[in-house]
XYZ file of C-alpha atoms in Angstrom:
579
model
C 224.164 59.550 265.651
C 224.494 59.021 261.870
C 221.061 60.277 260.896
C 220.313 63.726 259.578
C 218.352 64.834 262.623
C 218.366 63.932 266.291
C 214.617 63.380 266.337
C 211.768 62.974 263.892
C 208.163 63.372 265.055
C 206.339 60.062 264.935
C 209.458 57.878 264.872
C 210.879 56.096 267.885
C 214.594 55.942 268.645
C 214.545 52.271 267.673
C 212.950 53.043 264.294
C 215.512 55.725 263.539
C 218.336 53.405 264.567
C 216.993 50.654 262.318
C 216.889 53.002 259.334
C 220.415 54.219 260.097
C 221.624 50.618 260.181
C 220.012 49.875 256.814
C 221.732 52.893 255.259
C 225.097 51.917 256.761
C 224.699 48.433 255.278
C 223.911 49.967 251.896
C 227.054 52.092 252.067
C 229.047 48.883 252.425
C 227.002 47.322 249.652
C 227.731 50.217 247.296
C 231.437 49.399 247.491
C 230.688 45.756 246.702
C 228.491 46.792 243.760
C 231.300 48.937 242.344
C 233.633 45.935 242.515
C 231.356 43.815 240.313
C 232.023 43.634 236.607
C 229.205 44.104 234.129
C 229.112 40.368 233.399
C 228.813 39.600 237.103
C 225.891 41.999 237.313
C 224.168 40.181 234.463
C 224.631 36.900 236.354
C 223.167 38.505 239.472
C 220.110 39.655 237.522
C 219.578 36.116 236.282
C 219.312 35.007 239.910
C 216.803 37.786 240.544
C 214.841 36.662 237.514
C 214.611 33.097 238.814
C 213.250 34.313 242.131
C 210.758 36.694 240.514
C 209.478 33.859 238.331
C 209.018 31.678 241.409
C 207.169 34.504 243.183
C 204.914 35.509 240.292
C 201.745 33.679 241.349
C 201.852 34.834 244.974
C 202.739 38.349 243.808
C 199.792 38.609 241.427
C 197.287 37.055 243.843
C 198.376 39.232 246.776
C 198.193 42.383 244.656
C 194.741 41.467 243.332
C 193.357 40.773 246.783
C 194.803 44.025 248.153
C 192.781 45.853 245.485
C 189.555 43.989 246.202
C 189.778 41.621 243.211
C 188.975 38.083 244.307
C 190.161 34.937 242.573
C 187.284 34.956 240.095
C 187.167 38.662 239.276
C 187.452 39.223 235.498
C 190.021 42.016 235.951
C 192.463 40.131 238.174
C 194.748 39.640 235.169
C 195.783 43.281 235.476
C 197.934 42.327 238.446
C 199.816 39.677 236.481
C 200.723 42.089 233.687
C 201.369 45.174 235.828
C 203.387 43.216 238.374
C 205.594 40.182 237.659
C 205.191 40.271 233.874
C 206.598 43.795 233.716
C 209.509 42.982 236.015
C 210.414 39.771 234.171
C 210.467 41.645 230.866
C 212.675 44.361 232.339
C 215.116 41.827 233.771
C 215.394 40.047 230.422
C 216.091 43.337 228.646
C 218.643 44.545 231.199
C 220.412 41.166 231.118
C 220.702 41.479 227.335
C 222.145 44.990 227.582
C 224.648 44.017 230.297
C 225.655 40.881 228.414
C 226.418 42.920 225.308
C 228.523 45.363 227.286
C 230.368 42.509 229.014
C 231.240 41.108 225.575
C 232.552 44.470 224.411
C 229.538 45.091 222.184
C 227.316 48.148 222.017
C 223.734 47.902 223.382
C 222.536 49.303 220.036
C 224.422 46.803 217.902
C 222.054 45.423 215.266
C 219.251 47.814 216.159
C 217.716 50.075 213.551
C 218.293 53.804 213.975
C 216.167 56.254 212.057
C 215.148 59.894 211.833
C 212.154 61.874 213.051
C 211.150 65.477 212.315
C 213.235 68.194 213.920
C 216.637 66.564 213.507
C 215.864 63.736 215.930
C 217.514 60.332 215.915
C 215.205 57.425 216.694
C 216.017 53.976 218.057
C 213.762 51.081 217.063
C 213.335 49.575 220.523
C 210.394 47.159 220.133
C 209.988 44.381 219.141
C 213.522 43.031 219.490
C 212.766 39.325 219.974
C 211.030 36.816 217.760
C 208.407 35.938 220.358
C 207.404 39.595 220.795
C 207.151 39.992 217.027
C 204.620 37.156 216.984
C 202.653 37.609 220.217
C 202.473 41.385 219.945
C 202.403 41.648 216.170
C 201.255 45.034 214.971
C 202.862 46.875 217.900
C 206.136 48.739 217.521
C 208.010 51.218 219.669
C 210.822 53.664 219.177
C 212.750 56.025 221.403
C 213.222 59.561 220.095
C 216.404 61.246 221.239
C 216.747 64.978 221.777
C 217.203 67.139 218.653
C 220.819 67.191 217.538
C 221.727 63.803 219.026
C 223.414 61.934 216.189
C 223.443 58.164 215.644
C 227.132 58.176 216.542
C 226.556 59.974 219.852
C 223.563 57.714 220.550
C 225.811 54.661 220.289
C 228.560 56.343 222.289
C 226.219 57.113 225.188
C 224.302 53.819 225.277
C 225.038 51.971 228.504
C 225.014 54.988 230.821
C 226.686 54.129 234.144
C 227.417 50.557 233.034
C 230.108 51.994 230.789
C 231.973 52.977 233.975
C 230.855 50.346 236.487
C 233.539 51.098 239.083
C 232.298 54.669 239.603
C 229.899 54.452 242.530
C 226.698 56.435 242.543
C 226.371 56.093 246.323
C 223.170 55.264 248.170
C 219.837 56.572 246.928
C 216.291 56.619 248.239
C 213.387 55.261 246.202
C 209.951 56.318 247.414
C 207.800 53.626 245.861
C 204.482 54.136 244.128
C 201.376 52.714 245.752
C 199.219 51.999 242.709
C 201.135 49.592 240.432
C 203.205 46.840 242.011
C 206.025 46.678 239.466
C 206.928 50.365 239.795
C 209.035 50.171 242.981
C 211.035 47.239 241.649
C 211.572 48.823 238.233
C 212.708 52.057 239.885
C 215.245 50.173 242.016
C 216.637 48.383 238.955
C 217.045 51.695 237.149
C 218.892 53.215 240.101
C 221.329 50.296 240.107
C 221.902 50.117 236.366
C 221.534 53.649 235.020
C 223.276 55.337 237.946
C 225.342 52.667 239.786
C 223.337 53.639 242.875
C 222.306 51.081 245.478
C 218.878 51.775 246.897
C 216.829 52.057 250.032
C 213.255 51.346 248.914
C 210.488 52.716 251.090
C 207.297 51.036 249.957
C 204.007 52.873 249.933
C 201.731 51.634 252.750
C 199.275 50.337 250.118
C 201.907 47.720 249.209
C 202.896 46.589 252.695
C 201.419 43.140 252.037
C 203.848 42.672 249.160
C 207.013 43.329 251.187
C 207.654 39.650 252.032
C 207.201 38.780 248.358
C 209.563 41.559 247.280
C 212.103 40.373 249.853
C 212.009 36.848 248.426
C 212.002 37.936 244.784
C 214.859 40.399 245.296
C 216.908 38.393 247.790
C 219.894 38.305 245.413
C 220.063 42.105 245.672
C 219.299 42.301 249.393
C 221.848 39.770 250.679
C 224.961 41.573 249.314
C 223.681 44.972 250.508
C 222.529 46.426 247.169
C 218.960 46.922 248.366
C 217.073 47.449 251.585
C 213.267 47.549 251.795
C 211.476 49.401 254.574
C 207.885 50.181 255.470
C 206.701 53.392 257.014
C 204.500 56.447 257.001
C 205.133 60.007 255.911
C 207.320 60.530 258.978
C 209.621 57.749 257.772
C 209.784 59.370 254.351
C 210.611 62.758 255.860
C 213.400 61.233 257.945
C 214.902 59.504 254.927
C 214.707 62.405 252.477
C 216.662 64.524 254.973
C 219.253 61.830 255.710
C 222.762 63.051 254.970
C 224.019 59.670 253.798
C 221.385 59.328 251.086
C 222.672 61.178 248.021
C 219.609 61.140 245.786
C 215.823 60.798 245.932
C 213.563 59.225 243.323
C 209.800 59.397 243.760
C 206.838 58.061 241.839
C 203.782 59.834 243.149
C 202.002 63.163 243.091
C 203.246 66.686 242.468
C 201.911 67.651 245.896
C 204.137 65.046 247.572
C 207.075 66.196 245.455
C 206.558 69.803 246.560
C 206.336 68.728 250.198
C 209.684 66.953 249.893
C 211.435 69.753 248.014
C 209.930 72.867 249.617
C 208.091 71.794 252.762
C 204.554 72.680 253.772
C 202.603 75.664 255.016
C 203.911 79.206 255.170
C 207.505 78.035 255.495
C 207.209 76.016 252.285
C 205.739 78.965 250.406
C 208.527 81.199 251.648
C 211.225 78.741 250.554
C 209.693 78.480 247.109
C 209.420 82.247 246.817
C 213.067 82.636 247.859
C 214.158 79.665 245.710
C 215.621 77.996 248.785
C 214.544 74.324 248.736
C 214.706 72.342 251.945
C 215.882 69.267 250.023
C 219.661 69.453 249.734
C 220.183 66.632 247.249
C 219.142 65.871 243.647
C 215.710 64.434 242.996
C 214.069 62.717 240.030
C 210.370 62.013 239.775
C 207.468 60.567 237.802
C 204.308 62.409 238.780
C 201.500 61.757 236.320
C 199.169 64.314 234.777
C 195.986 64.715 232.752
C 196.407 62.482 229.706
C 194.658 63.223 226.399
C 193.065 60.742 224.011
C 192.914 62.404 220.596
C 190.316 60.858 218.262
C 191.100 61.910 214.682
C 187.918 61.945 212.573
C 187.678 59.544 209.647
C 185.330 57.012 208.073
C 185.021 54.308 210.727
C 182.948 51.147 210.597
C 180.532 50.286 213.389
C 183.070 47.710 214.570
C 185.764 50.417 214.669
C 183.543 52.637 216.793
C 182.850 49.811 219.242
C 186.462 48.631 219.456
C 187.956 52.041 220.145
C 185.204 52.996 222.564
C 186.275 49.931 224.564
C 189.893 50.973 224.008
C 189.220 54.362 225.607
C 187.234 52.790 228.448
C 190.306 50.652 229.161
C 192.611 53.669 229.184
C 190.481 55.191 231.927
C 189.225 52.204 233.922
C 192.204 49.831 234.097
C 193.259 49.667 237.768
C 190.070 51.645 238.501
C 191.671 54.763 237.053
C 194.350 54.763 239.756
C 197.102 55.150 237.132
C 199.338 58.115 236.435
C 198.847 57.309 232.761
C 195.082 56.788 232.766
C 193.508 58.614 229.832
C 191.319 61.407 231.174
C 190.286 63.805 228.395
C 188.939 62.568 225.039
C 189.452 65.227 222.355
C 186.983 64.818 219.465
C 186.069 66.850 216.405
C 182.821 68.790 216.551
C 182.708 68.440 212.747
C 183.038 64.638 212.636
C 180.023 63.100 210.945
C 180.263 60.115 213.298
C 180.729 62.081 216.511
C 177.272 61.261 217.877
C 177.622 57.581 217.022
C 180.992 57.461 218.751
C 179.643 59.204 221.847
C 176.926 56.535 222.079
C 179.495 53.766 221.690
C 181.727 55.371 224.328
C 178.905 55.679 226.851
C 177.982 52.031 226.277
C 181.561 50.759 226.621
C 182.247 52.902 229.669
C 179.093 51.682 231.386
C 179.423 47.961 230.651
C 183.008 47.450 231.867
C 183.124 45.251 234.984
C 182.673 47.110 238.254
C 185.422 47.021 240.842
C 186.264 48.750 244.133
C 187.626 52.273 244.207
C 190.518 51.252 246.429
C 193.280 53.859 246.311
C 193.381 56.152 249.372
C 191.772 59.523 248.691
C 190.143 58.495 245.429
C 186.674 58.628 246.937
C 187.281 62.274 247.773
C 188.443 62.944 244.218
C 185.302 61.294 242.862
C 183.285 63.633 245.051
C 185.368 66.549 243.812
C 184.564 65.588 240.213
C 180.865 65.330 241.083
C 181.017 68.776 242.635
C 182.919 70.172 239.652
C 180.442 68.644 237.184
C 177.057 67.970 238.812
C 175.526 67.120 235.414
C 178.063 64.369 234.664
C 176.683 60.969 233.670
C 176.839 58.502 236.552
C 177.446 55.082 235.022
C 177.705 52.540 237.805
C 180.812 53.371 239.849
C 182.197 55.897 237.349
C 181.605 59.370 235.947
C 181.520 60.544 232.314
C 181.877 64.315 231.935
C 180.742 65.567 228.530
C 181.745 69.200 228.113
C 179.207 71.251 226.148
C 179.341 74.805 224.843
C 179.440 77.156 227.791
C 180.726 74.543 230.255
C 183.902 75.281 232.176
C 186.477 72.587 231.420
C 189.141 74.020 233.737
C 188.818 71.423 236.502
C 188.839 68.531 234.035
C 191.925 69.930 232.306
C 193.932 70.673 235.444
C 192.935 67.995 237.974
C 194.387 64.499 237.790
C 191.388 62.768 239.354
C 193.202 59.399 239.746
C 189.765 57.797 239.794
C 187.177 56.551 237.264
C 186.392 59.987 235.813
C 186.516 60.434 232.021
C 185.892 63.686 230.166
C 185.000 64.460 226.544
C 185.742 67.805 224.866
C 185.483 68.962 221.258
C 187.514 71.126 218.919
C 186.586 72.011 215.355
C 188.053 70.776 212.093
C 188.946 67.689 210.127
C 192.173 66.160 208.873
C 195.325 68.170 209.524
C 193.347 71.155 210.797
C 191.759 69.086 213.547
C 194.972 67.239 214.400
C 196.960 70.446 214.811
C 194.193 72.024 216.905
C 193.849 68.937 219.122
C 197.592 68.779 219.718
C 197.679 72.475 220.602
C 194.805 71.850 223.048
C 196.656 68.926 224.658
C 199.910 70.864 224.914
C 198.430 74.134 226.155
C 195.364 73.236 228.195
C 196.042 69.907 229.924
C 198.197 69.582 233.019
C 201.338 67.488 232.652
C 203.372 65.904 229.867
C 203.644 62.223 230.804
C 201.602 60.494 228.112
C 199.261 61.150 225.193
C 197.139 58.740 223.142
C 195.967 59.166 219.557
C 193.497 57.093 217.507
C 193.520 57.414 213.709
C 192.355 55.112 210.926
C 194.915 54.041 208.280
C 193.276 55.914 205.383
C 193.162 59.207 207.271
C 196.752 58.843 208.428
C 197.893 58.134 204.867
C 196.032 61.188 203.589
C 197.957 63.416 206.009
C 201.322 62.338 204.606
C 204.311 64.004 206.262
C 201.971 66.290 208.177
C 201.187 63.430 210.525
C 204.810 62.930 211.567
C 205.270 66.660 211.988
C 202.197 66.797 214.221
C 203.467 63.949 216.406
C 206.744 65.828 216.833
C 204.745 68.804 218.109
C 202.956 66.676 220.729
C 205.131 67.378 223.762
C 204.674 64.273 225.885
C 207.215 61.785 227.186
C 205.224 58.810 225.911
C 202.951 58.830 222.868
C 200.758 55.942 221.760
C 199.243 55.865 218.271
C 196.360 53.379 218.036
C 197.539 52.018 221.363
C 197.537 53.013 225.023
C 200.639 54.542 226.572
C 200.555 51.812 229.239
C 201.996 49.604 226.488
C 205.022 51.906 226.598
C 205.179 51.573 230.378
C 205.217 47.776 230.203
C 207.838 47.672 227.398
C 211.237 47.813 229.130
C 213.303 48.949 226.162
C 211.171 52.071 225.867
C 211.488 55.002 228.250
C 209.054 56.308 230.815
C 208.900 59.849 232.102
C 207.792 63.408 231.431
C 208.710 65.406 228.358
C 212.026 67.189 229.058
C 212.145 70.732 230.363
C 210.604 70.596 233.837
C 212.366 71.972 236.926
C 211.865 71.635 240.673
C 210.016 74.977 240.536
C 207.621 73.794 237.809
C 207.845 70.029 238.071
C 204.801 69.115 235.953
C 204.868 65.376 235.311
C 208.337 64.949 236.704
C 212.058 64.931 236.028
C 214.129 62.391 234.052
C 213.128 58.903 232.844
C 213.113 55.309 234.080
C 212.855 51.812 232.494
C 215.059 52.500 229.419
C 216.648 49.039 229.407
C 218.898 49.959 226.467
C 220.351 52.582 228.828
C 220.083 55.362 226.270
C 221.297 58.896 226.921
C 219.663 62.143 225.735
C 216.132 60.725 225.669
C 213.225 62.949 224.660
C 210.253 60.573 224.363
C 209.036 57.140 223.331
C 206.462 56.502 220.596
C 204.310 53.354 220.442
C 202.311 52.400 217.348
C 199.610 49.753 217.310
C 197.034 48.228 214.964
C 193.859 50.221 214.336
C 191.843 47.049 213.807
C 192.080 43.756 215.744
C 192.135 40.241 214.312
C 190.467 39.133 212.047
C 189.728 42.652 210.779
C 193.490 43.229 210.789
C 193.866 40.803 207.862
C 195.145 42.582 204.736
C 191.869 42.242 202.824
C 189.975 44.030 205.621
C 192.309 46.386 207.446
C 192.364 49.228 204.918
C 196.150 49.438 204.825
C 196.613 49.168 208.579
C 198.817 46.891 210.662
C 198.293 43.155 211.016
C 197.940 41.669 214.489
C 196.988 38.228 215.780
C 195.197 39.722 218.806
C 191.388 39.855 218.480
C 191.185 41.950 221.625
C 194.250 42.739 223.747
C 194.128 41.009 227.154
C 194.546 44.353 228.928
C 191.175 45.570 227.613
C 188.731 45.771 230.514
C 186.149 44.210 228.187
C 188.279 41.175 227.236
C 186.291 38.093 228.308
C 189.417 35.977 228.760
C 191.769 38.780 229.821
C 192.482 37.286 233.243
C 193.508 33.830 232.035
C 195.468 35.225 229.061
C 197.381 37.694 231.246
C 198.267 34.912 233.662
C 199.282 32.620 230.812
C 201.510 35.238 229.198
C 203.226 35.871 232.524
C 203.808 32.177 233.122
C 205.239 31.838 229.629
C 207.505 34.839 230.247
C 208.615 33.237 233.514
C 209.286 29.662 232.475
C 208.641 29.202 228.776
C 206.662 26.228 227.574
C 205.087 25.984 224.139
C 202.075 23.947 225.291
C 201.110 26.547 227.868
C 201.585 29.310 225.311
C 199.363 27.488 222.812
C 196.600 27.234 225.428
C 196.999 30.925 226.196
C 196.747 31.891 222.545
C 193.596 29.799 222.204
C 192.080 31.702 225.117
C 193.198 34.994 223.537
C 191.215 34.129 220.417
C 188.125 33.811 222.617
C 188.516 37.323 224.094
């Protein structure tokens, strides 16, 4: 028998044999993968792209229905952007990187490299195409490398395993996320390209309905033995993580699941942890979520600013019903802000009026009940909770529990300007669980008044993804940025995870990614009205849960990404202006 164990509770002999066969086929496929040149891999990804484009409509519709969003639901567009749109963008970016390497060019050729506080090199990673500069005007993104990484070493390391394509990374296991449909596919692509590792993908049971679509979209990877997709329960996962022929595990999920894999459960798991004797005998990487802050820097905001960013925050929490590892959970405001009461009113209104939708992710109902028990005085607004922490309230549960459900909290710290910003960042770093992503809202005049202190403060915000006047989900969906926890975690204290994914420029020595967006939407983003801020053509981004035309715009953008077509894009932009 080739498997790690002779028997696994809950699995039949036939199921174990089938998994063994899939792994044996992947071992053969890993040798084929190592024989492919970088240019051949780019050609292969083009075939994958064609199939993903052809599968996009069925993919988005199946995902929406599995989450209780029917064909007329106003939030169904989420499944276009978080599914096929994200994968198509990643494929385009990886194809560009591989094509450059195949031509003997560096992935960073022509890209702007800069500096950030603390001796950090930055890579301007978005936008890199003309169409992104237009459609997503006002949004930029950069990757910050670890302190001491020079521009020369950044260029030397770009490409990762594609610099040595004949060196096989073996066969790895990807335990797919159950909440966002692009995640399993993006994780598989990163295994192949960053590590030269072919992959066995075990989908989460919440995505079983998508397996036939994945098999069609990824057929060009499955047929040569570079990928196998399997369904299964926790018993299947346990069998695979222990399998001797699988050399690596990557998981997107919860810290509790990570600990079960690494240490085991019950008294035996506690003993292994205490003795530093993990049951997992192979390397593991992970993306595990956390409690994400939304820092609201006080300034002089117009009524329209208050309304827009209240809806912005509602989106950060309520997109995908809060079942996101990057959902904003704790709003950090200034107790000294003259507009604090007005903003609280705007936030309550925006949070309450967002379209209702099912709480669909397994266990989220229990977490909602937990939040109700933790905070019995929380505001119940439809199908969601708003927890406003007052003097004397215990914020511990809000700070340490990733509710993964429509639960939003509001806390206050004192101060204005730099004093507030430094205090809010210290609160986020020291009090909130995890380091995956942090969001910050600041008006242009206040940011300008802070000068270099603003950049220094951002450097002190220890999160793997930071969004300034944007939501960190923009970083997730941008393939040339990186996604993962701030460096420094270990299997003993895993926090939000280990290592990064996405990273289509295949950069080494990554510390974080930083997204910057426009404070004011169109037409208030026009130079005569934006107060020195960034111009954008978007009146309201289609991912806002309050965007009236978000569904049709998200679908239109995905179709344009898939097949092009100026007429279709023009219609989509017209609908965007009606948002």
